[in-house]
Coordinates of C-alpha atoms in Angstrom, one line a residue:
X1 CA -5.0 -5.7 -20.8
X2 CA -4.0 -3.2 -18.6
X3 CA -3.4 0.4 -19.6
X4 CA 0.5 1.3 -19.8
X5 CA -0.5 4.9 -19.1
X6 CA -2.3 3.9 -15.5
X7 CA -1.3 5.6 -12.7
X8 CA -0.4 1.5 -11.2
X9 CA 1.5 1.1 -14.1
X10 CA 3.3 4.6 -14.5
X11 CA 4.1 3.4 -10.7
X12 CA 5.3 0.2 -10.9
X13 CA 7.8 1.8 -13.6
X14 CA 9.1 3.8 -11.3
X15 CA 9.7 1.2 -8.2
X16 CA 11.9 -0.2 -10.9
X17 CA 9.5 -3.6 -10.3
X18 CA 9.6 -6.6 -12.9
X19 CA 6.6 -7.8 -12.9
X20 CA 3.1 -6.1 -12.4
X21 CA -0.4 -7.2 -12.7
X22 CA -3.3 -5.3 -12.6
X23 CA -6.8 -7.0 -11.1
X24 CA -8.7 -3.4 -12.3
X25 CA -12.2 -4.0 -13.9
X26 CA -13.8 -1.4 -15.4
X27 CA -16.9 -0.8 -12.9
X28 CA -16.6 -3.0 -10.0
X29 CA -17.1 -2.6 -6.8
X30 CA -15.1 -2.6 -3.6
X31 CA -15.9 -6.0 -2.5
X32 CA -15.0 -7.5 -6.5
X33 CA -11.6 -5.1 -6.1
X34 CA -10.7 -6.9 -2.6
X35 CA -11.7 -10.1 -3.9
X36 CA -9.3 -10.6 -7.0
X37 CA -7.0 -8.9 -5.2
X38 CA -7.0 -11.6 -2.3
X39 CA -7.2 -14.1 -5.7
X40 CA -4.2 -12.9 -7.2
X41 CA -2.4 -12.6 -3.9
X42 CA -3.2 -16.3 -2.9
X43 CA -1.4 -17.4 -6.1
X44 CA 2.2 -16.4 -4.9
X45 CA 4.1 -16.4 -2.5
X46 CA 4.8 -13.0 -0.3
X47 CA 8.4 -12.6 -0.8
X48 CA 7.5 -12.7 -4.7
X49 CA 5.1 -9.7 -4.5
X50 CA 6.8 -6.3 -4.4
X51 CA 3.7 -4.3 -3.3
X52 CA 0.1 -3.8 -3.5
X53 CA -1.8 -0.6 -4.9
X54 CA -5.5 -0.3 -5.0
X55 CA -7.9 2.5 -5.9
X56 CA -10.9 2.0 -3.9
X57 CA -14.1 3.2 -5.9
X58 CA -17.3 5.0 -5.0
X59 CA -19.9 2.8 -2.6
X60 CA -22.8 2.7 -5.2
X61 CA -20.8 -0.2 -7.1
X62 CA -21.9 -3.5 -7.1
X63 CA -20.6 -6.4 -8.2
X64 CA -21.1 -10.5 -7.2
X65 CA -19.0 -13.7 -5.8
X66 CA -21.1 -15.8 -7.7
X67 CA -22.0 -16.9 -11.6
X68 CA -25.1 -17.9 -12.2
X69 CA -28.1 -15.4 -12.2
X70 CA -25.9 -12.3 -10.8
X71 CA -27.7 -9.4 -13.1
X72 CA -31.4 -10.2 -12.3
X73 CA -30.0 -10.4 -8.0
X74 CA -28.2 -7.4 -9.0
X75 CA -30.7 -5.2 -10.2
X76 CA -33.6 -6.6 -7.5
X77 CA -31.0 -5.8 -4.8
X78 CA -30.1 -2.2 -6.3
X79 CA -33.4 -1.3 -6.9
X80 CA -35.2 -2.9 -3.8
X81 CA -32.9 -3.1 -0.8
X82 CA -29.6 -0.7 -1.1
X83 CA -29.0 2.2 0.9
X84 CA -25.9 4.6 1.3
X85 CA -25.0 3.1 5.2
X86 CA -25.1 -0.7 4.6
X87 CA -22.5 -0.4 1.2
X88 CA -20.1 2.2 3.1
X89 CA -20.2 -0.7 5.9
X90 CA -19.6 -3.7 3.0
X91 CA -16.9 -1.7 1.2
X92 CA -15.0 -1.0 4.4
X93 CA -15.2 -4.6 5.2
X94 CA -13.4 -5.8 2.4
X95 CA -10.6 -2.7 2.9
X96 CA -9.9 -4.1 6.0
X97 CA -10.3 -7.6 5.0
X98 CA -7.7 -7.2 2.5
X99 CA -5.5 -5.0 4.8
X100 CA -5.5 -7.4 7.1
X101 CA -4.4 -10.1 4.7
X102 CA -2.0 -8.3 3.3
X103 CA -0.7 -7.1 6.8
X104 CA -0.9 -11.0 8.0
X105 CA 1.7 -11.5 5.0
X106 CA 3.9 -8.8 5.0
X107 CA 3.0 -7.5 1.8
X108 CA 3.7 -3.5 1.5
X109 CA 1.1 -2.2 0.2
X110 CA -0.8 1.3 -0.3
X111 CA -4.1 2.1 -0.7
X112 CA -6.0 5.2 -2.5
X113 CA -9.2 6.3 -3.7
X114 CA -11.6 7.1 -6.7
X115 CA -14.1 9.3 -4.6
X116 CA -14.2 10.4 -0.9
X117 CA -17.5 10.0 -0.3
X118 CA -16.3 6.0 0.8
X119 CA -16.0 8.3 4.0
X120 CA -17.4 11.5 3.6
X121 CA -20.9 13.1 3.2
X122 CA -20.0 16.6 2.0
X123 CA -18.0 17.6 5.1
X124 CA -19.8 14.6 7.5
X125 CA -17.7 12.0 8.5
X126 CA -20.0 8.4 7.8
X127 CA -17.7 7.2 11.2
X128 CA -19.5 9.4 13.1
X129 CA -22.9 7.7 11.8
X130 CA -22.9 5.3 14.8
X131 CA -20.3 3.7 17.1
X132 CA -20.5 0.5 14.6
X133 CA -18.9 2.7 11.9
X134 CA -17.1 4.8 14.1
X135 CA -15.5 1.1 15.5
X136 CA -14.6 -0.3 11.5
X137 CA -13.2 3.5 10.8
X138 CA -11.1 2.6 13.6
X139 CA -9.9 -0.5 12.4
X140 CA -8.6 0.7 8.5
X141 CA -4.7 1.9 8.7
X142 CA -4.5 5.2 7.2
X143 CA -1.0 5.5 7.8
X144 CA -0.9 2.9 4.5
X145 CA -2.8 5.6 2.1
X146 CA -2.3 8.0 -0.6
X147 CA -5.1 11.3 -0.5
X148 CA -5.0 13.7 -3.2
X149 CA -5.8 16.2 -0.2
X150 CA -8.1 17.1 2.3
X151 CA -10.9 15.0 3.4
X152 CA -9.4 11.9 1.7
X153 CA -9.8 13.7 -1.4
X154 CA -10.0 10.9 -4.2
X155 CA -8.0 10.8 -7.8
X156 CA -11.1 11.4 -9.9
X157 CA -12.6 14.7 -7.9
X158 CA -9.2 15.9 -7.7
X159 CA -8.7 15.9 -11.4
X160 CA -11.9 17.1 -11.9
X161 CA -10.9 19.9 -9.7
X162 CA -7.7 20.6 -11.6
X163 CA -9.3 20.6 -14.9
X164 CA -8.2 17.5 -16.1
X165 CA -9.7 15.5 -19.6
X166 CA -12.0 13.1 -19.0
X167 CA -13.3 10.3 -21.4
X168 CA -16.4 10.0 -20.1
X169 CA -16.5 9.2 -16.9
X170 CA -13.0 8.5 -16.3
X171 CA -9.6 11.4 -16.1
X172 CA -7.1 10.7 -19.3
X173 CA -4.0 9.9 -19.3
X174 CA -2.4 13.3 -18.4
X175 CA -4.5 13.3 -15.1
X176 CA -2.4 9.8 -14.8
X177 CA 0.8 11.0 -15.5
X178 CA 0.6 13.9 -13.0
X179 CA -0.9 11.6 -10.1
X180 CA 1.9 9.0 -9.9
X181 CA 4.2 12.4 -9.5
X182 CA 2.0 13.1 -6.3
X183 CA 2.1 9.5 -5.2
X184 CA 5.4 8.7 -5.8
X185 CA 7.2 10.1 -2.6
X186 CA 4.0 8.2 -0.7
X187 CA 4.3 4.8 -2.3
X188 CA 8.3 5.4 -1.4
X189 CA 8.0 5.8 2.0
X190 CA 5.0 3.0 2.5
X191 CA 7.0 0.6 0.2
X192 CA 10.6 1.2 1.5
X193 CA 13.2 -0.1 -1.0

């Protein structure tokens, strides 16, 4: 069930929308958030679907297309074979994966993030890594996102850096409340009427 306090939600309130569904899951990864994304999307039709709003999360997530035997491939891959490089390159496949999708259907939609370091080292841009990522950082429409400020600042160091409440791991709900009221005038112009 999805949280009526979420920044989607408060969002979705305010486009004056009827309907909203939320795909979130708590921990997954960019590749599991483009994926039931595309799901949900494949189940209606474009003119039915106002918009689209996704918070990408932070690289190190994993999650896997596939049921049987996905923890033990999970924690072999994680502990084995992952580096920094190749997830920054699988979660900015699936951004513009799903962009392009959603772009192919004419679905407004705007995108946003947990964490810049999807694109940032400290102050190092990862597109300046090698001319493959500098060629896929060329491909993701940032005219279509939402930064809570410089260096594609993401929603959960940006309420860290305010000061917010966190449970855990994750900013409360007035952190929520005070993020939609930055977004807003974004997700207006991106979404039209």
């Amino acid at each position: 069930k999805q949280r009526q306090n979420s920044w989607a939600h408060q969002l979705h309130k305010c486009l004056g929308t009827t309907e909203f569904l939320s795909t979130a899951k708590p921990g997954s990864s960019n590749s599991g958030i483009a994926r039931r994304v595309f799901q949900q999307v494949a189940n209606y039709t474009p003119e039915d679907i106002h918009c689209v709003m996704v918070m990408w999360t932070f690289y190190t997530r994993y999650d896997w297309a596939m049921p049987k035997h996905k923890e033990s491939l999970a924690d072999a891959i994680y502990r084995n074979a992952s580096n920094a490089y190749h997830e920054i390159y699988l979660s900015w496949k699936s951004i513009i994966w799903l962009q392009n999708i959603l772009e192919k259907k004419n679905i407004p939609y705007m995108f946003t993030l947990a964490d810049n370091s999807l694109f940032y080292e400290i102050f190092e841009q990862h597109k300046d890594k090698d001319k493959l990522m500098e060629a896929l950082h060329d491909e993701i429409d940032f005219t279509k996102w939402f930064s809570f400020g410089e260096r594609m600042m993401g929603f959960n160091q940006w309420a860290n850096l305010n000061g917010y409440k966190y449970a855990t791991t994750h900013p409360l709900d007035d952190a929520h409340n005070d993020a939609v009221k930055l977004m807003l005038p974004t997700v207006e112009k991106i979404i039209g009427d």
